[in-house]
Coordinates of C-alpha atoms in Angstrom, one line a residue:
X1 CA 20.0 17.4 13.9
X2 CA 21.8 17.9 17.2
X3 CA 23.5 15.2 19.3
X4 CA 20.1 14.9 21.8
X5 CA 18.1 14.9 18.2
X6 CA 20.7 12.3 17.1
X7 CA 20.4 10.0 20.3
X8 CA 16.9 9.8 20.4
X9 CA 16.7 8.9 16.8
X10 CA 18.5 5.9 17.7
X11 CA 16.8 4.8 21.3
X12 CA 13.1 4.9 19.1
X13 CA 15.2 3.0 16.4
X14 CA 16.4 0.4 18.9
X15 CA 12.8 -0.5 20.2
X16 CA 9.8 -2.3 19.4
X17 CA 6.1 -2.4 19.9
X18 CA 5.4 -6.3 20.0
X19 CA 2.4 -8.3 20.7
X20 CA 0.9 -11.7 20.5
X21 CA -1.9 -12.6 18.8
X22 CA -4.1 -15.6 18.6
X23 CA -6.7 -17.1 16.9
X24 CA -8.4 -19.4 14.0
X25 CA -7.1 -18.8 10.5
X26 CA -9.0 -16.9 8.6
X27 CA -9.8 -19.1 5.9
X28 CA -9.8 -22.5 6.9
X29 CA -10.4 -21.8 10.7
X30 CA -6.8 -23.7 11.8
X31 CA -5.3 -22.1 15.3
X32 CA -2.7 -19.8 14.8
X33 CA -0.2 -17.9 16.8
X34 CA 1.5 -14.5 15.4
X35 CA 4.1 -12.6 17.0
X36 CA 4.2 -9.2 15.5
X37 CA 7.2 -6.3 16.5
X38 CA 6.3 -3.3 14.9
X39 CA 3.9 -0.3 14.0
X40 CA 0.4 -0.5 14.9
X41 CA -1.5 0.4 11.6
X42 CA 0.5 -3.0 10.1
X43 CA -0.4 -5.2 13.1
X44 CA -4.0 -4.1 12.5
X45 CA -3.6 -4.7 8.8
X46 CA -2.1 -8.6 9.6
X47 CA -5.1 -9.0 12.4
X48 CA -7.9 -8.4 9.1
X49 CA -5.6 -10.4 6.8
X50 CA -4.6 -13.1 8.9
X51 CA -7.9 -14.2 11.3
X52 CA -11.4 -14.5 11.5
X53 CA -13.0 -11.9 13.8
X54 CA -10.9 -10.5 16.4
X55 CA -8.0 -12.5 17.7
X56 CA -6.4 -12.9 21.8
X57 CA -4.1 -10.3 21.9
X58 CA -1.1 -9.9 24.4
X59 CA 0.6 -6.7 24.3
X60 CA 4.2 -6.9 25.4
X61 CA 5.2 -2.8 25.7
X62 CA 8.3 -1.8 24.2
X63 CA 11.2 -4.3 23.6
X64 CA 14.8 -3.4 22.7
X65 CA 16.1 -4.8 19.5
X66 CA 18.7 -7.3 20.8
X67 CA 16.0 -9.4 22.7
X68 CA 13.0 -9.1 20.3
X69 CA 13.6 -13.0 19.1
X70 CA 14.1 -14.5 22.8
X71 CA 10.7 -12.5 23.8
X72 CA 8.6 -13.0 21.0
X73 CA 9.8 -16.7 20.0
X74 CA 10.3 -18.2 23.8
X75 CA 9.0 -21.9 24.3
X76 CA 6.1 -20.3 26.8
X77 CA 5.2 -18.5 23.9
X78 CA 4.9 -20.8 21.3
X79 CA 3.9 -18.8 18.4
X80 CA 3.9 -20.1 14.9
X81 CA 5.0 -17.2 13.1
X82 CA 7.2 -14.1 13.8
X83 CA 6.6 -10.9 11.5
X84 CA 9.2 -7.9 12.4
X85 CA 7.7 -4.6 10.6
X86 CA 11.5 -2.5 10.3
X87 CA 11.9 0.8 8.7
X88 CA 14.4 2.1 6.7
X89 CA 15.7 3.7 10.0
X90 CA 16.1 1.0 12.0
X91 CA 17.4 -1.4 9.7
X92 CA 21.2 -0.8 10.5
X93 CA 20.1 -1.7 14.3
X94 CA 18.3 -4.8 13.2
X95 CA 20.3 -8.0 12.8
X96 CA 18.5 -10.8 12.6
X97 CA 18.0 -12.8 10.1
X98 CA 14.9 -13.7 8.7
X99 CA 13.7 -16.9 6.5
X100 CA 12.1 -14.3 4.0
X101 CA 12.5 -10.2 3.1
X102 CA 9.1 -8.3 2.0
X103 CA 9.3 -4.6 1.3
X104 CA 6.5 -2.8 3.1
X105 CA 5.2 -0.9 0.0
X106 CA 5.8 -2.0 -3.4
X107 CA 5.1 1.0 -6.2
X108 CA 3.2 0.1 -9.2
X109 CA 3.3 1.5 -12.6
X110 CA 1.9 1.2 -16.0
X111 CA 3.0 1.8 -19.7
X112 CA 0.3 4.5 -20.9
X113 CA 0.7 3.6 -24.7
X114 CA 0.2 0.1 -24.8
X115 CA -2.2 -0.6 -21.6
X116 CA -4.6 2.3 -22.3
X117 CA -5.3 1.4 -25.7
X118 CA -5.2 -2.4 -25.1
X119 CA -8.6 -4.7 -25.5
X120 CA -8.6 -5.9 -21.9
X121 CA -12.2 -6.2 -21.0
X122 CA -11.5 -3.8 -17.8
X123 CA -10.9 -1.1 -20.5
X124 CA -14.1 -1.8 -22.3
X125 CA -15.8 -2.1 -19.0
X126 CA -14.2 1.4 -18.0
X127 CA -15.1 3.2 -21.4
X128 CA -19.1 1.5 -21.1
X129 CA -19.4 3.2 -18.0
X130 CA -17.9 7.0 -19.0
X131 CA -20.6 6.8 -22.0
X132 CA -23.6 5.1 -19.8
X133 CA -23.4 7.8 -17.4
X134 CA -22.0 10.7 -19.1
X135 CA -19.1 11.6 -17.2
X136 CA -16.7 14.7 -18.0
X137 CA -13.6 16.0 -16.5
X138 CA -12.4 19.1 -15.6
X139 CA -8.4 20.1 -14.7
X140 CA -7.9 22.6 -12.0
X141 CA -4.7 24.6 -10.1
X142 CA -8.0 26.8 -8.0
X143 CA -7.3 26.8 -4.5
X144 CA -10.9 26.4 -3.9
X145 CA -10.9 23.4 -5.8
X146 CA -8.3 22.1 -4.1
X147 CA -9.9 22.6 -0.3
X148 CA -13.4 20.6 -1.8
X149 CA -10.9 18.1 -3.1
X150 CA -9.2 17.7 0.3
X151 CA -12.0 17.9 2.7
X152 CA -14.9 16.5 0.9
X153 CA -13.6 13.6 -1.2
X154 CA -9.9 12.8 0.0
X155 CA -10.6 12.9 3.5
X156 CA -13.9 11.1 3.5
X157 CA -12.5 8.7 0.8
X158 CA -9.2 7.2 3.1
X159 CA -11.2 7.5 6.3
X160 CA -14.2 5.4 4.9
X161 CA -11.8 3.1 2.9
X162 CA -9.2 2.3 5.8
X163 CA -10.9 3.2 9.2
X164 CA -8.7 3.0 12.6
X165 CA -5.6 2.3 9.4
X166 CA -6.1 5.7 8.2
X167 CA -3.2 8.1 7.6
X168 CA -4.3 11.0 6.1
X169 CA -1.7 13.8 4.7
X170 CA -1.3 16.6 6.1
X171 CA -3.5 19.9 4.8
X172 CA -1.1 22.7 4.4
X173 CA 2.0 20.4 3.3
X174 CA -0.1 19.4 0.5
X175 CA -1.5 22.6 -0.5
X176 CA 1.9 23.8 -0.6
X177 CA 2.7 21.1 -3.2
X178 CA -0.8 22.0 -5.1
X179 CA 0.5 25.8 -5.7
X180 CA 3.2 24.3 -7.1
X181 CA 3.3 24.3 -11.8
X182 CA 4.3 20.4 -11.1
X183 CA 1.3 19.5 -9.5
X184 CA -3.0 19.8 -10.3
X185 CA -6.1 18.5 -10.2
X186 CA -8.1 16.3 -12.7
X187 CA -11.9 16.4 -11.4
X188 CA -14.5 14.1 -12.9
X189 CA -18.2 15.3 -13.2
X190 CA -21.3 13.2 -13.2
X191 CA -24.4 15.6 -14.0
X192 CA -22.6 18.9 -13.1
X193 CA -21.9 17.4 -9.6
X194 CA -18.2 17.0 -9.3
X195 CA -17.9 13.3 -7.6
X196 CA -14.1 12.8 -7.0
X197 CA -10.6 13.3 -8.7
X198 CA -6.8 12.8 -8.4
X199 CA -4.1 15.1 -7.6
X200 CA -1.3 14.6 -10.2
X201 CA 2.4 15.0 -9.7
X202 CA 4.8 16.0 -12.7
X203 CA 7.9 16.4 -10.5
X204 CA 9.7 13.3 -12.0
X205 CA 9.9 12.4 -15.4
X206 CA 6.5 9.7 -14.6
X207 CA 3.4 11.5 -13.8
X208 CA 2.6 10.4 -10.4
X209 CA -1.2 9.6 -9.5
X210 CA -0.5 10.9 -6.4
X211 CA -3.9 11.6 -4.2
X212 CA -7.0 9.8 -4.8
X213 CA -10.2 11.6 -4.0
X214 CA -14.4 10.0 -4.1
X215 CA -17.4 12.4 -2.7
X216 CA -20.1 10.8 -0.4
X217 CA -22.7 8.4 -2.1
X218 CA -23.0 5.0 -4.5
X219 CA -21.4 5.4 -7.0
X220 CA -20.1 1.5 -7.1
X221 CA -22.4 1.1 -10.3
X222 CA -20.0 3.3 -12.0
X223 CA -16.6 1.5 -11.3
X224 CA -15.6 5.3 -9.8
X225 CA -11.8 4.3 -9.0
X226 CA -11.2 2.5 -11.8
X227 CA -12.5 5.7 -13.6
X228 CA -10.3 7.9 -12.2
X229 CA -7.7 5.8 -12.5
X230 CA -8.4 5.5 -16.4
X231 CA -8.5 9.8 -16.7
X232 CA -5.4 10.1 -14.8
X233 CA -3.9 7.9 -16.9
X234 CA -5.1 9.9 -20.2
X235 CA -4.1 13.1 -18.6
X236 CA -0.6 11.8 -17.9
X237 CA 0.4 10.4 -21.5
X238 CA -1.1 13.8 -22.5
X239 CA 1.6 15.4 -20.5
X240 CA 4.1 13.2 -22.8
X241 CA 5.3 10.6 -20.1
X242 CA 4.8 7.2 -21.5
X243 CA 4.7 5.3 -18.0
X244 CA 2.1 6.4 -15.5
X245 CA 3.2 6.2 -11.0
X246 CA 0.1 4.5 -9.7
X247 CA 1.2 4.7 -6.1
X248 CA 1.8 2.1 -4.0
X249 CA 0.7 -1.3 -2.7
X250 CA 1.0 -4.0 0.0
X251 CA 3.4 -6.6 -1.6
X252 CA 0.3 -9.3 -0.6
X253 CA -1.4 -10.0 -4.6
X254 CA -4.6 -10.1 -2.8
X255 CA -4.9 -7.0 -1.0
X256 CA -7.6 -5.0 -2.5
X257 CA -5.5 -1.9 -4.3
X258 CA -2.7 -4.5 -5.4
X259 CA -5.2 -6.6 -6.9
X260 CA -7.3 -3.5 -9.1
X261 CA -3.8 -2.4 -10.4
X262 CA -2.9 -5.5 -11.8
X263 CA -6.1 -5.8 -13.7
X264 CA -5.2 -2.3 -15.0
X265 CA -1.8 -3.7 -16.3
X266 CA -0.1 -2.6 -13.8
X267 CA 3.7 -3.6 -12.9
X268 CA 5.7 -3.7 -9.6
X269 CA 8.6 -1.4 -10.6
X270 CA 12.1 -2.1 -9.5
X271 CA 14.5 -0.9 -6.3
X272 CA 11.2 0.9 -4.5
X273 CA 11.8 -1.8 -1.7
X274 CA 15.0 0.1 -1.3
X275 CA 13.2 3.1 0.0
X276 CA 10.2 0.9 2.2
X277 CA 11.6 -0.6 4.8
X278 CA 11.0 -4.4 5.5
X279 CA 9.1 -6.5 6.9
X280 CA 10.5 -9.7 8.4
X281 CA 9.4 -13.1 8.5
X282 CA 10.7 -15.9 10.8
X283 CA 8.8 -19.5 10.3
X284 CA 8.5 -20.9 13.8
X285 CA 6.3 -24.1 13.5
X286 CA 5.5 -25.9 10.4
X287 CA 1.7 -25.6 11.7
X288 CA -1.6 -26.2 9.6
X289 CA -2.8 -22.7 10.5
X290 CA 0.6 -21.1 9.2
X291 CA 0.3 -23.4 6.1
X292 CA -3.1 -22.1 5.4
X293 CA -2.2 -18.8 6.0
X294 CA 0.5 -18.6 3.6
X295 CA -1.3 -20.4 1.1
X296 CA -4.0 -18.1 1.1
X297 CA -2.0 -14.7 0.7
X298 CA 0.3 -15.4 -2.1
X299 CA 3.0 -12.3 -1.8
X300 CA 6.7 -10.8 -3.2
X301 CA 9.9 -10.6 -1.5
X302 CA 13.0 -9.5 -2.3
X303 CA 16.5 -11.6 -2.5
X304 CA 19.5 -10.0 -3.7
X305 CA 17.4 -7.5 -5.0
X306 CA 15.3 -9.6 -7.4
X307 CA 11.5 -10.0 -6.9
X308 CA 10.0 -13.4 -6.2
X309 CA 6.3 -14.6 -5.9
X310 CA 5.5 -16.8 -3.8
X311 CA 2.2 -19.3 -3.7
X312 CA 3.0 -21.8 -1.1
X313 CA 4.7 -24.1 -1.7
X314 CA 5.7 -22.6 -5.3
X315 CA 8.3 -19.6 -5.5
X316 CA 8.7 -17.9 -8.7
X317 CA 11.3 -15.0 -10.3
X318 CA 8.9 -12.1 -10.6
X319 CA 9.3 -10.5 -14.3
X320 CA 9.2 -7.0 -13.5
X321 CA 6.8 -6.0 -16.3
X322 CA 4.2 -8.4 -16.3
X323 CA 2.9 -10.2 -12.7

């Protein structure tokens, strides 16, 4: 990178996108204010998690680093919480410091030999379903496989599943992966119809469940994702790698993906926060609706490096293999 490339790195890294937003709680229906500096997908993702229906929103434009408190905290404002979404980037530039640390993703993973084999009834619920409706796998490194993976179940699958959130990888970078020996496809089949699949990555010693992929129609009578995720799994300790990379999560234990890996047996694995960035939370008012809110999304940070849980009021040491 040249010096231009250089300087502009650091002027994006030294501002903000910041808005207010306001509205009732989403579970108990208490007003609440949120300040929010940061990305848009994430603000959107705090707006669902945080209110009911769609909040007031004030949008402040773009505001330098060194007066993102005084703006977003001001008496005029009066918010109740501030929420600072920072990248790994910008982090050097940021110095303020928050009353809590949560990585942006966590990454989950899961010991093949003793979770696969366990008794835990979403196992049994998983294996009722494979024989009820007969479904079969197929691997794949075809290229034509690959482009009716992409188009017609990846695609479809995060647009349908995350809407305006949607970040969809690009085509060619991951085709170039694909026609790679570390990488292929494990393709499930329901009545010679092939109805979605996961692209698998054997770069690092853990497989690496890397792409998810579900064709149009119901298939919510069949537990699809969790099916996939249980073939993956196979395929990977068939590979010889006793711990399986589910991907990553929101470090919020209710999110939706967070909360299906945990009932696989899943476990936050250590030092991925190191590679997320942060998101940065400052406790302005000791409001009902704040209360409410945080006692309703129990979630991890990170102190020193070690993982906590928190359930307001409770905070707990996280044991890395078992959450």
């Amino acid at each position: 990178m040249g010096a231009l490339g250089k300087l502009k790195s650091v002027y994006y890294a030294l501002r903000y996108n910041a808005w207010i937003l306001e509205g009732l709680e989403r579970d108990s229906g208490q007003p609440l204010k949120i300040s929010y500096a940061g990305a848009l997908p994430l603000r959107n993702y705090f707006i669902a998690m945080a209110f009911q229906g769609a909040p007031k929103e004030q949008s402040l434009g773009k505001v330098w680093v060194w007066s993102l408190y005084k703006r977003l905290t001001g008496a005029n404002i009066g918010s109740d919480l501030l929420i600072c979404d920072v990248p790994r980037f910008k982090s050097p530039y940021f110095r303020l410091t928050p009353d809590l640390e949560l990585p942006v993703w966590l990454r989950v993973e899961i010991n093949t030999d003793v979770s696969i084999e366990s008794k835990r009834k979403k196992y049994s619920e998983i294996r009722r379903h494979i024989h009820k409706h007969g479904i079969e796998t197929r691997l794949s490194r075809r290229p034509e496989d690959f482009e009716d993976f992409y188009f017609n179940m990846y695609v479809p699958m995060v647009k349908r599943r995350h809407e305006e959130l949607a970040v969809i990888h690009d085509h060619d970078d991951l085709k170039k992966k694909f026609m790679t020996k570390d990488f292929e496809l494990l393709l499930l089949i329901k009545e010679g119809r092939t109805i979605g699949g996961s692209m698998l990555d054997f770069v690092e010693k853990k497989g690496h469940l890397s792409y998810v992929g579900i064709a149009e129609g119901d298939y919510k009578t069949i537990g699809l994702p969790a099916l996939i995720f249980y073939f993956s799994m196979l395929r990977i300790k068939e590979r010889g790698s006793p711990v399986a990379n589910l991907g990553h999560c929101r470090p919020f234990l209710n999110d939706g993906t967070m909360y299906f890996k945990r009932q696989l047996g899943g476990y936050i694995a250590p030092a991925y926060h190191e590679e997320s960035g942060w998101l940065k939370l400052f406790f302005l008012k000791k409001s009902p609706g704040l209360k409410n809110f945080l006692a309703n999304n129990p979630f991890v940070s990170v102190e020193k490096g070690k993982y906590y849980v928190h359930r307001f009021p409770e905070k707990l040491p996280l044991e890395l293999h078992s959450f």
